[in-house]
Coordinates of N, CA and C in Angstrom, one line a residue:
Chain K
D1 N -7.6 10.2 11.8 CA -7.0 9.6 10.6 C -7.8 10.0 9.4
I2 N -7.2 10.2 8.3 CA -7.9 10.5 7.0 C -8.5 9.3 6.4
Q3 N -9.8 9.4 6.2 CA -10.5 8.2 5.5 C -10.5 8.5 4.0
L4 N -10.3 7.4 3.3 CA -10.4 7.5 1.8 C -11.5 6.5 1.4
T5 N -12.5 7.1 0.7 CA -13.7 6.3 0.3 C -13.6 6.2 -1.2
Q6 N -13.5 4.9 -1.7 CA -13.5 4.7 -3.1 C -14.9 4.3 -3.6
S7 N -15.2 4.7 -4.9 CA -16.4 4.2 -5.5 C -16.2 4.1 -7.0
P8 N -16.8 3.1 -7.6 CA -17.6 2.0 -6.9 C -16.6 1.0 -6.2
S9 N -17.2 0.1 -5.5 CA -16.4 -0.9 -4.8 C -16.0 -2.0 -5.9
S10 N -16.9 -2.1 -6.9 CA -16.6 -3.1 -8.0 C -17.3 -2.6 -9.2
L11 N -16.7 -3.0 -10.4 CA -17.3 -2.7 -11.6 C -17.0 -3.7 -12.7
S12 N -17.9 -3.9 -13.6 CA -17.7 -4.8 -14.7 C -17.9 -4.0 -16.0
A13 N -17.0 -4.0 -16.9 CA -17.1 -3.2 -18.1 C -16.5 -4.0 -19.3
S14 N -16.9 -3.6 -20.5 CA -16.4 -4.3 -21.7 C -15.0 -3.8 -22.1
V15 N -14.4 -4.6 -22.8 CA -13.1 -4.2 -23.4 C -13.3 -3.0 -24.3
G16 N -12.4 -2.0 -24.1 CA -12.6 -0.7 -24.9 C -13.3 0.3 -24.1
D17 N -14.0 0.0 -23.1 CA -14.8 1.0 -22.3 C -13.9 2.0 -21.6
R18 N -14.4 3.2 -21.3 CA -13.7 4.1 -20.5 C -14.2 3.9 -19.0
V19 N -13.3 3.7 -18.1 CA -13.6 3.4 -16.7 C -13.0 4.5 -15.8
T20 N -13.8 5.0 -14.9 CA -13.4 6.0 -13.9 C -13.6 5.5 -12.5
I21 N -12.6 5.6 -11.7 CA -12.7 5.2 -10.2 C -12.5 6.5 -9.4
T22 N -13.3 6.7 -8.4 CA -13.2 7.9 -7.6 C -12.7 7.6 -6.2
C23 N -11.9 8.4 -5.7 CA -11.4 8.3 -4.3 C -11.6 9.7 -3.6
R24 N -12.4 9.6 -2.5 CA -12.8 10.9 -1.8 C -12.2 10.8 -0.4
A25 N -11.5 11.9 -0.1 CA -10.8 12.0 1.2 C -11.7 12.7 2.2
S26 N -11.5 12.4 3.5 CA -12.4 13.0 4.5 C -11.9 14.4 4.9
Q27 N -10.8 14.8 4.3 CA -10.4 16.2 4.5 C -9.5 16.5 3.3
R28 N -9.1 17.8 3.1 CA -8.3 18.2 2.0 C -6.9 17.6 2.2
I29 N -6.4 17.0 1.1 CA -5.0 16.4 1.2 C -4.2 16.9 0.0
N30 N -4.5 18.1 -0.5 CA -3.8 18.6 -1.6 C -3.7 17.6 -2.8
S31 N -2.6 17.3 -3.3 CA -2.5 16.2 -4.3 C -1.7 15.0 -3.8
Y32 N -1.7 14.8 -2.5 CA -0.9 13.8 -1.9 C -1.6 12.4 -2.0
V33 N -1.9 12.0 -3.2 CA -2.6 10.7 -3.3 C -1.9 9.9 -4.4
N34 N -1.8 8.6 -4.2 CA -1.2 7.7 -5.2 C -2.2 6.6 -5.5
W35 N -2.0 6.0 -6.7 CA -2.9 4.9 -7.1 C -2.1 3.6 -7.4
Y36 N -2.7 2.5 -6.9 CA -2.0 1.2 -7.1 C -3.0 0.2 -7.8
Q37 N -2.4 -0.7 -8.6 CA -3.1 -1.8 -9.2 C -2.6 -3.1 -8.5
Q38 N -3.5 -3.9 -8.2 CA -3.1 -5.2 -7.6 C -3.8 -6.4 -8.3
K39 N -3.1 -7.2 -8.9 CA -3.6 -8.4 -9.6 C -3.6 -9.6 -8.6
A40 N -4.5 -10.5 -8.8 CA -4.7 -11.6 -7.9 C -3.4 -12.3 -7.6
G41 N -3.1 -12.4 -6.3 CA -1.9 -13.1 -5.8 C -0.6 -12.4 -5.9
Q42 N -0.7 -11.1 -6.3 CA 0.5 -10.3 -6.5 C 0.5 -9.1 -5.5
A43 N 1.7 -8.5 -5.4 CA 1.8 -7.3 -4.6 C 1.3 -6.1 -5.4
P44 N 0.9 -5.1 -4.7 CA 0.4 -3.9 -5.4 C 1.5 -3.3 -6.3
K45 N 1.1 -2.6 -7.3 CA 2.0 -1.9 -8.3 C 1.6 -0.5 -8.4
L46 N 2.6 0.4 -8.2 CA 2.3 1.9 -8.3 C 2.0 2.3 -9.7
L47 N 0.9 2.9 -9.9 CA 0.5 3.4 -11.3 C 0.7 4.9 -11.4
V48 N 0.2 5.7 -10.4 CA 0.2 7.1 -10.5 C 0.6 7.7 -9.1
S49 N 1.4 8.7 -9.1 CA 1.8 9.3 -7.9 C 1.4 10.8 -7.9
A50 N 1.3 11.4 -6.7 CA 1.0 12.8 -6.7 C -0.2 13.2 -7.5
A51 N -1.2 12.3 -7.5 CA -2.5 12.5 -8.1 C -2.5 12.3 -9.6
S52 N -1.4 12.7 -10.3 CA -1.5 12.7 -11.8 C -0.2 12.3 -12.5
I53 N 0.8 11.9 -11.8 CA 2.1 11.6 -12.4 C 2.1 10.1 -12.7
L54 N 2.1 9.8 -14.0 CA 2.1 8.4 -14.5 C 3.5 7.8 -14.3
Q55 N 3.5 6.6 -13.7 CA 4.8 6.0 -13.5 C 5.4 5.5 -14.8
R56 N 6.7 5.5 -14.9 CA 7.4 5.0 -16.1 C 6.9 3.5 -16.4
G57 N 6.6 3.3 -17.6 CA 6.2 1.9 -18.0 C 4.7 1.6 -17.9
V58 N 4.0 2.5 -17.3 CA 2.5 2.3 -17.1 C 1.9 2.8 -18.4
P59 N 1.0 2.0 -19.0 CA 0.4 2.4 -20.3 C -0.3 3.8 -20.2
S60 N -0.3 4.5 -21.3 CA -0.9 5.8 -21.3 C -2.4 5.8 -21.2
R61 N -3.0 4.7 -21.3 CA -4.5 4.7 -21.1 C -4.9 4.9 -19.7
F62 N -3.9 4.8 -18.8 CA -4.2 5.2 -17.4 C -3.9 6.7 -17.1
S63 N -4.8 7.3 -16.4 CA -4.5 8.7 -16.0 C -5.1 9.0 -14.7
G64 N -4.5 9.9 -13.9 CA -5.0 10.3 -12.6 C -5.4 11.8 -12.7
G65 N -6.4 12.1 -11.9 CA -6.9 13.5 -11.9 C -7.4 13.9 -10.6
G66 N -7.8 15.1 -10.5 CA -8.4 15.6 -9.2 C -7.7 16.8 -8.8
G67 N -8.4 17.9 -8.6 CA -7.7 19.1 -8.1 C -8.4 19.8 -7.0
S68 N -9.5 19.2 -6.5 CA -10.2 19.9 -5.4 C -9.6 19.7 -4.1
G69 N -8.6 18.7 -4.0 CA -8.0 18.5 -2.7 C -8.7 17.4 -1.9
T70 N -9.9 17.0 -2.3 CA -10.6 15.9 -1.6 C -11.1 14.8 -2.6
D71 N -11.3 15.2 -3.9 CA -11.8 14.2 -4.8 C -10.8 13.9 -5.9
F72 N -10.5 12.6 -6.1 CA -9.5 12.2 -7.0 C -10.0 11.1 -7.9
T73 N -9.5 11.0 -9.1 CA -10.0 10.0 -10.0 C -8.8 9.2 -10.7
L74 N -9.1 8.0 -11.0 CA -8.2 7.2 -11.8 C -9.0 6.7 -13.0
T75 N -8.6 7.0 -14.2 CA -9.3 6.7 -15.4 C -8.5 5.8 -16.3
I76 N -9.2 4.8 -16.8 CA -8.7 3.9 -17.8 C -9.4 4.2 -19.1
S77 N -8.7 4.8 -20.1 CA -9.5 5.3 -21.3 C -10.0 4.2 -22.1
S78 N -9.4 3.1 -22.2 CA -9.9 2.0 -23.0 C -9.5 0.7 -22.3
L79 N -10.4 0.1 -21.6 CA -10.2 -1.0 -20.7 C -9.7 -2.2 -21.5
Q80 N -8.6 -2.9 -21.0 CA -8.0 -4.0 -21.7 C -8.1 -5.2 -20.7
P81 N -8.1 -6.4 -21.3 CA -8.2 -7.6 -20.4 C -7.2 -7.7 -19.3
E82 N -6.0 -7.2 -19.6 CA -4.9 -7.2 -18.6 C -5.1 -6.2 -17.5
D83 N -6.1 -5.4 -17.6 CA -6.4 -4.4 -16.5 C -7.2 -5.0 -15.4
V84 N -7.6 -6.2 -15.5 CA -8.4 -6.8 -14.4 C -7.6 -6.8 -13.2
G85 N -8.2 -6.4 -12.1 CA -7.6 -6.4 -10.8 C -8.3 -5.5 -9.8
T86 N -7.6 -5.1 -8.7 CA -8.1 -4.2 -7.8 C -7.3 -3.0 -7.7
Y87 N -7.9 -1.8 -7.7 CA -7.2 -0.5 -7.7 C -7.5 0.2 -6.4
S88 N -6.4 0.7 -5.8 CA -6.5 1.3 -4.5 C -5.8 2.7 -4.5
C89 N -6.4 3.7 -3.8 CA -5.8 4.9 -3.6 C -5.1 5.0 -2.3
Q90 N -4.1 5.9 -2.1 CA -3.4 6.0 -0.8 C -3.0 7.4 -0.6
Q91 N -3.1 7.9 0.6 CA -2.8 9.3 0.9 C -1.5 9.3 1.8
S92 N -0.7 10.3 1.6 CA 0.5 10.5 2.4 C 0.5 12.0 2.9
Y93 N -0.7 12.6 3.0 CA -0.7 14.0 3.5 C -0.3 14.1 4.9
T94 N -0.7 13.0 5.7 CA -0.3 13.0 7.1 C -0.3 11.5 7.5
S95 N 0.5 11.3 8.6 CA 0.5 10.0 9.2 C -0.7 9.8 10.2
P96 N -1.3 8.7 10.2 CA -0.9 7.4 9.5 C -1.3 7.5 8.0
L97 N -0.5 6.9 7.2 CA -0.8 6.7 5.8 C -2.1 5.8 5.8
T98 N -3.0 6.1 4.8 CA -4.2 5.3 4.7 C -4.5 5.0 3.3
F99 N -5.2 3.9 3.1 CA -5.6 3.4 1.7 C -7.1 3.4 1.6
G100 N -7.6 3.6 0.4 CA -9.0 3.4 0.2 C -9.3 1.9 0.2
G101 N -10.6 1.6 0.2 CA -11.0 0.2 0.3 C -10.8 -0.7 -0.9
G102 N -10.5 0.0 -2.0 CA -10.3 -0.8 -3.2 C -11.5 -0.8 -4.2
T103 N -11.2 -0.9 -5.5 CA -12.2 -1.1 -6.5 C -11.8 -2.3 -7.3
K104 N -12.7 -3.2 -7.4 CA -12.4 -4.5 -8.2 C -12.9 -4.3 -9.6
V105 N -12.0 -4.4 -10.6 CA -12.4 -4.2 -12.0 C -12.4 -5.5 -12.7
E106 N -13.5 -5.8 -13.3 CA -13.7 -7.1 -14.1 C -14.1 -6.8 -15.5
I107 N -13.9 -7.7 -16.4 CA -14.3 -7.6 -17.8 C -15.7 -8.3 -17.9
K108 N -16.6 -7.5 -18.6 CA -17.9 -8.1 -18.8 C -17.9 -9.1 -19.9
Chain O
Q1 N 15.3 2.0 -7.9 CA 14.2 1.2 -7.2 C 14.9 0.1 -6.4
V2 N 14.4 -0.1 -5.2 CA 14.9 -1.1 -4.3 C 14.2 -2.5 -4.6
Q3 N 15.0 -3.6 -4.4 CA 14.4 -4.9 -4.5 C 14.3 -5.4 -3.1
L4 N 13.1 -6.0 -2.8 CA 12.8 -6.5 -1.4 C 12.4 -7.9 -1.5
V5 N 13.0 -8.7 -0.6 CA 12.7 -10.2 -0.4 C 12.4 -10.5 1.0
Q6 N 11.2 -11.0 1.2 CA 10.7 -11.3 2.5 C 10.9 -12.7 3.0
S7 N 10.8 -13.0 4.3 CA 10.9 -14.3 4.8 C 9.6 -15.1 4.6
G8 N 9.6 -16.4 4.9 CA 8.6 -17.3 4.5 C 7.3 -17.2 5.4
A9 N 6.3 -18.0 5.0 CA 5.1 -18.0 5.7 C 5.2 -18.5 7.1
E10 N 4.3 -18.0 8.0 CA 4.3 -18.4 9.4 C 2.9 -18.8 9.9
V11 N 2.9 -19.8 10.8 CA 1.7 -20.2 11.4 C 1.9 -20.0 12.9
K12 N 1.1 -19.2 13.6 CA 1.3 -18.8 15.0 C 0.0 -19.1 15.8
K13 N 0.2 -19.3 17.1 CA -0.9 -19.5 18.0 C -1.3 -18.1 18.5
P14 N -2.6 -18.0 18.8 CA -3.1 -16.7 19.4 C -2.3 -16.4 20.7
G15 N -2.0 -15.1 20.9 CA -1.2 -14.6 22.0 C 0.3 -14.6 21.8
S16 N 0.7 -15.3 20.8 CA 2.2 -15.3 20.5 C 2.6 -14.1 19.6
S17 N 3.9 -14.1 19.2 CA 4.4 -13.1 18.4 C 5.0 -13.6 17.1
V18 N 5.1 -12.8 16.1 CA 5.7 -13.1 14.8 C 6.7 -12.1 14.4
K19 N 7.8 -12.5 13.8 CA 8.8 -11.5 13.3 C 9.1 -11.9 11.9
V20 N 8.8 -10.9 11.0 CA 8.9 -11.1 9.5 C 10.1 -10.2 9.1
S21 N 10.9 -10.7 8.2 CA 12.1 -10.0 7.8 C 11.9 -9.6 6.3
C22 N 12.7 -8.6 5.9 CA 12.6 -8.0 4.6 C 14.0 -7.5 4.2
K23 N 14.7 -8.2 3.3 CA 16.0 -7.9 2.9 C 16.0 -7.0 1.6
A24 N 16.7 -5.9 1.7 CA 16.7 -4.9 0.6 C 18.0 -5.0 -0.2
S25 N 17.9 -4.7 -1.4 CA 19.1 -4.5 -2.3 C 18.9 -3.3 -3.2
G26 N 19.9 -2.5 -3.4 CA 19.8 -1.4 -4.3 C 19.5 -0.1 -3.7
G27 N 19.5 0.0 -2.4 CA 19.1 1.3 -1.8 C 19.2 1.3 -0.3
S28 N 19.2 2.4 0.4 CA 19.2 2.5 1.8 C 17.9 2.8 2.4
F29 N 17.6 2.4 3.6 CA 16.4 2.7 4.3 C 16.2 4.2 4.6
S30 N 17.4 4.8 4.9 CA 17.3 6.2 5.2 C 16.8 7.1 4.0
K31 N 17.1 6.6 2.8 CA 16.6 7.3 1.6 C 15.3 6.8 1.1
F32 N 15.1 5.5 1.1 CA 13.9 5.0 0.5 C 12.8 4.6 1.5
G33 N 13.2 4.6 2.8 CA 12.2 4.3 3.8 C 11.9 2.8 3.8
I34 N 11.2 2.3 4.8 CA 10.6 1.0 4.7 C 9.3 1.0 5.5
S35 N 8.3 0.4 5.0 CA 7.0 0.4 5.6 C 6.5 -1.1 5.6
W36 N 5.5 -1.4 6.4 CA 4.8 -2.6 6.4 C 3.4 -2.4 6.1
V37 N 2.8 -3.1 5.2 CA 1.4 -3.0 4.8 C 0.8 -4.4 4.9
R38 N -0.4 -4.6 5.4 CA -0.9 -5.9 5.5 C -2.3 -5.9 4.7
Q39 N -2.7 -7.1 4.3 CA -3.9 -7.3 3.6 C -4.6 -8.6 4.1
A40 N -5.6 -8.5 4.9 CA -6.4 -9.6 5.4 C -7.1 -10.2 4.2
P41 N -7.5 -11.5 4.3 CA -8.2 -12.2 3.2 C -9.4 -11.4 2.7
G42 N -9.4 -11.1 1.4 CA -10.5 -10.4 0.8 C -10.7 -8.9 1.2
Q43 N -9.7 -8.4 1.9 CA -9.8 -7.0 2.4 C -8.8 -6.1 1.7
G44 N -8.9 -4.8 2.1 CA -8.0 -3.8 1.5 C -6.7 -3.8 2.1
L45 N -5.9 -2.8 1.7 CA -4.5 -2.6 2.2 C -4.5 -1.8 3.5
E46 N -3.7 -2.1 4.4 CA -3.6 -1.4 5.7 C -2.2 -1.2 6.1
W47 N -1.8 0.1 6.3 CA -0.4 0.5 6.7 C -0.3 0.2 8.2
I48 N 0.7 -0.5 8.6 CA 0.9 -0.8 10.0 C 2.1 -0.1 10.6
G49 N 2.8 0.7 9.7 CA 3.9 1.5 10.3 C 5.1 1.5 9.4
G50 N 6.1 2.4 9.7 CA 7.3 2.3 9.0 C 8.1 3.6 9.1
I51 N 9.2 3.6 8.4 CA 10.1 4.7 8.3 C 9.8 5.5 7.1
I52 N 9.2 6.7 7.2 CA 8.9 7.5 6.1 C 9.8 8.7 6.2
P53 N 10.8 8.8 5.4 CA 11.8 9.9 5.5 C 11.2 11.3 5.6
I54 N 10.2 11.6 4.9 CA 9.6 12.9 4.9 C 8.9 13.2 6.2
F55 N 8.6 12.2 6.9 CA 7.9 12.3 8.2 C 9.0 12.3 9.4
G56 N 10.2 11.8 9.1 CA 11.2 11.8 10.1 C 11.3 10.4 10.7
T57 N 10.9 10.2 12.0 CA 11.1 9.0 12.7 C 10.1 7.9 12.3
I58 N 10.3 6.7 12.9 CA 9.4 5.6 12.7 C 8.0 6.0 13.1
N59 N 7.0 5.8 12.3 CA 5.6 6.1 12.6 C 4.8 4.8 12.6
Y60 N 3.8 4.8 13.6 CA 2.9 3.7 13.7 C 1.5 4.3 13.8
P61 N 0.5 3.7 13.2 CA -0.9 4.1 13.5 C -1.2 3.8 14.9
Q62 N -2.0 4.6 15.5 CA -2.4 4.4 17.0 C -2.9 2.9 17.2
K63 N -3.6 2.4 16.2 CA -4.2 1.1 16.4 C -3.1 0.0 16.6
F64 N -1.9 0.2 16.1 CA -0.8 -0.8 16.2 C 0.3 -0.4 17.2
Q65 N 0.2 0.8 17.7 CA 1.3 1.3 18.5 C 1.8 0.4 19.6
D66 N 0.9 -0.3 20.3 CA 1.3 -1.1 21.4 C 1.7 -2.5 21.0
R67 N 1.6 -2.9 19.7 CA 1.8 -4.3 19.4 C 2.9 -4.5 18.3
V68 N 3.2 -3.4 17.6 CA 4.1 -3.5 16.4 C 5.5 -2.8 16.7
T69 N 6.5 -3.5 16.4 CA 7.9 -2.9 16.4 C 8.5 -3.1 15.1
I70 N 8.9 -2.0 14.5 CA 9.6 -2.0 13.2 C 11.1 -1.6 13.4
T71 N 12.0 -2.4 12.9 CA 13.4 -2.0 13.0 C 14.1 -2.2 11.7
A72 N 15.2 -1.5 11.5 CA 15.9 -1.6 10.2 C 17.4 -1.6 10.5
D73 N 18.1 -2.6 10.0 CA 19.5 -2.8 10.2 C 20.2 -2.4 8.9
E74 N 20.8 -1.2 8.8 CA 21.4 -0.8 7.6 C 22.6 -1.7 7.2
S75 N 23.3 -2.2 8.3 CA 24.5 -3.0 8.0 C 24.2 -4.3 7.2
T76 N 23.0 -4.8 7.4 CA 22.6 -6.0 6.7 C 21.5 -5.7 5.6
S77 N 21.1 -4.5 5.5 CA 20.0 -4.1 4.6 C 18.8 -4.9 4.9
T78 N 18.5 -5.2 6.1 CA 17.3 -6.0 6.5 C 16.4 -5.2 7.5
A79 N 15.1 -5.2 7.2 CA 14.1 -4.6 8.1 C 13.3 -5.8 8.7
Y80 N 12.8 -5.5 9.9 CA 12.0 -6.5 10.6 C 10.7 -5.8 11.1
M81 N 9.7 -6.7 11.1 CA 8.4 -6.3 11.6 C 8.0 -7.3 12.7
D82 N 7.8 -6.8 13.9 CA 7.5 -7.7 15.0 C 6.1 -7.4 15.5
L83 N 5.2 -8.4 15.4 CA 3.8 -8.1 15.9 C 3.5 -9.1 17.0
S84 N 3.1 -8.5 18.1 CA 2.9 -9.3 19.3 C 1.4 -9.5 19.6
S85 N 1.1 -10.3 20.7 CA -0.3 -10.5 21.1 C -1.2 -10.9 19.9
L86 N -0.8 -11.8 19.1 CA -1.5 -12.2 17.9 C -2.9 -12.7 18.2
R87 N -3.8 -12.3 17.3 CA -5.2 -12.8 17.4 C -5.6 -13.2 16.0
S88 N -6.7 -13.9 15.8 CA -7.1 -14.4 14.5 C -7.3 -13.3 13.5
E89 N -7.7 -12.1 13.9 CA -7.8 -11.0 13.0 C -6.5 -10.5 12.4
D90 N -5.4 -11.0 12.9 CA -4.1 -10.6 12.3 C -3.7 -11.5 11.2
T91 N -4.5 -12.5 10.9 CA -4.2 -13.4 9.8 C -4.3 -12.5 8.5
A92 N -3.2 -12.5 7.8 CA -3.1 -11.6 6.6 C -1.8 -11.9 5.9
V93 N -1.7 -11.3 4.7 CA -0.4 -11.2 4.0 C 0.2 -9.9 4.4
Y94 N 1.5 -10.0 4.8 CA 2.2 -8.8 5.2 C 3.3 -8.5 4.2
Y95 N 3.2 -7.2 3.7 CA 4.2 -6.8 2.7 C 5.1 -5.7 3.3
C96 N 6.4 -5.8 2.9 CA 7.2 -4.6 3.1 C 7.3 -3.8 1.8
A97 N 7.5 -2.5 2.0 CA 7.4 -1.6 0.8 C 8.3 -0.4 1.1
S98 N 9.0 0.0 0.0 CA 9.8 1.2 0.1 C 9.4 2.1 -1.1
G99 N 9.9 3.3 -1.1 CA 9.5 4.2 -2.2 C 10.3 5.5 -2.2
G100 N 9.6 6.6 -2.4 CA 10.2 7.9 -2.5 C 9.1 9.0 -2.5
A101 N 9.6 10.2 -2.7 CA 8.7 11.3 -2.6 C 8.7 12.1 -3.9
V102 N 7.6 12.6 -4.3 CA 7.5 13.5 -5.4 C 6.4 14.5 -5.1
A103 N 6.6 15.8 -5.3 CA 5.7 16.9 -5.1 C 5.1 16.7 -3.7
G104 N 5.9 16.3 -2.7 CA 5.5 16.2 -1.3 C 4.7 14.9 -1.0
T105 N 4.5 14.1 -2.0 CA 3.7 12.8 -1.7 C 4.7 11.7 -1.5
W106 N 4.5 10.8 -0.5 CA 5.3 9.7 -0.3 C 4.5 8.5 -1.0
Y107 N 5.2 7.8 -1.9 CA 4.7 6.7 -2.6 C 5.5 5.4 -2.4
F108 N 4.9 4.3 -2.6 CA 5.6 3.0 -2.5 C 5.7 2.4 -3.9
D109 N 6.9 2.3 -4.4 CA 7.2 1.8 -5.8 C 7.9 0.4 -5.8
S110 N 8.3 0.0 -4.6 CA 8.9 -1.3 -4.5 C 8.2 -2.1 -3.4
W111 N 7.9 -3.3 -3.7 CA 7.2 -4.2 -2.7 C 7.8 -5.5 -2.6
G112 N 7.8 -6.1 -1.4 CA 8.2 -7.5 -1.2 C 7.2 -8.4 -1.8
Q113 N 7.5 -9.7 -1.8 CA 6.6 -10.7 -2.4 C 5.4 -11.0 -1.5
G114 N 5.5 -10.6 -0.2 CA 4.4 -10.8 0.8 C 4.7 -12.1 1.6
T115 N 4.3 -12.0 2.8 CA 4.5 -13.1 3.8 C 3.1 -13.4 4.4
L116 N 2.6 -14.6 4.2 CA 1.4 -15.0 4.8 C 1.6 -15.4 6.3
V117 N 0.9 -14.7 7.2 CA 0.9 -15.0 8.6 C -0.5 -15.5 9.0
T118 N -0.5 -16.7 9.4 CA -1.8 -17.4 9.8 C -1.8 -17.5 11.3
V119 N -2.8 -17.0 12.0 CA -3.0 -17.1 13.4 C -4.1 -18.1 13.7
S120 N -3.8 -19.2 14.3 CA -4.8 -20.2 14.5 C -4.4 -21.1 15.7
S121 N -5.4 -21.5 16.5 CA -5.1 -22.4 17.6 C -5.1 -23.8 17.2

């Protein structure tokens, strides 16, 4: 199975800060990675698909990157209070689909 | 985008089985697939199987192959997840999810509201 390792596991940043979350795959997965945001008590919400395609309605301060095939990033260019939650990456390069362990984002 | 509505919370004894339903509107399972993802308290997301059209047939992780059965009834637009031999570690919120493909990637853009399954003696 492909393992996805996210870092950091949690972070605390100020409003307006630039925040970057990393997802490292245990093998090359091309760009077959998606990013989700999950707020407390809610289902996950898709933010980015295929490593860099921002979903309709998602604020442009969110962006996905990564071209090495193993290392991917989710960046929030200017952190807002409503961005508090847990962010998870997911690969669909091969079955079984797997998720990263999640990164909890808080406001300082 | 498909809308998904799940059945209510369940409390089960260890060793028993649970069946959770997920009713879809606005799309077919053959096109949008249906998967089940669970989240134990304070833990990350875990895919426990599903119909992923780009992969073909129903897929299960090896970890769940002997205990999970996922079915989909297109006539009623309802999918089911049956988990047997329940143990305390199966206590989690279970989500159904559907989605699509872009650039070869399968994503989940529709999620049910979640069903809490509690396994306790």
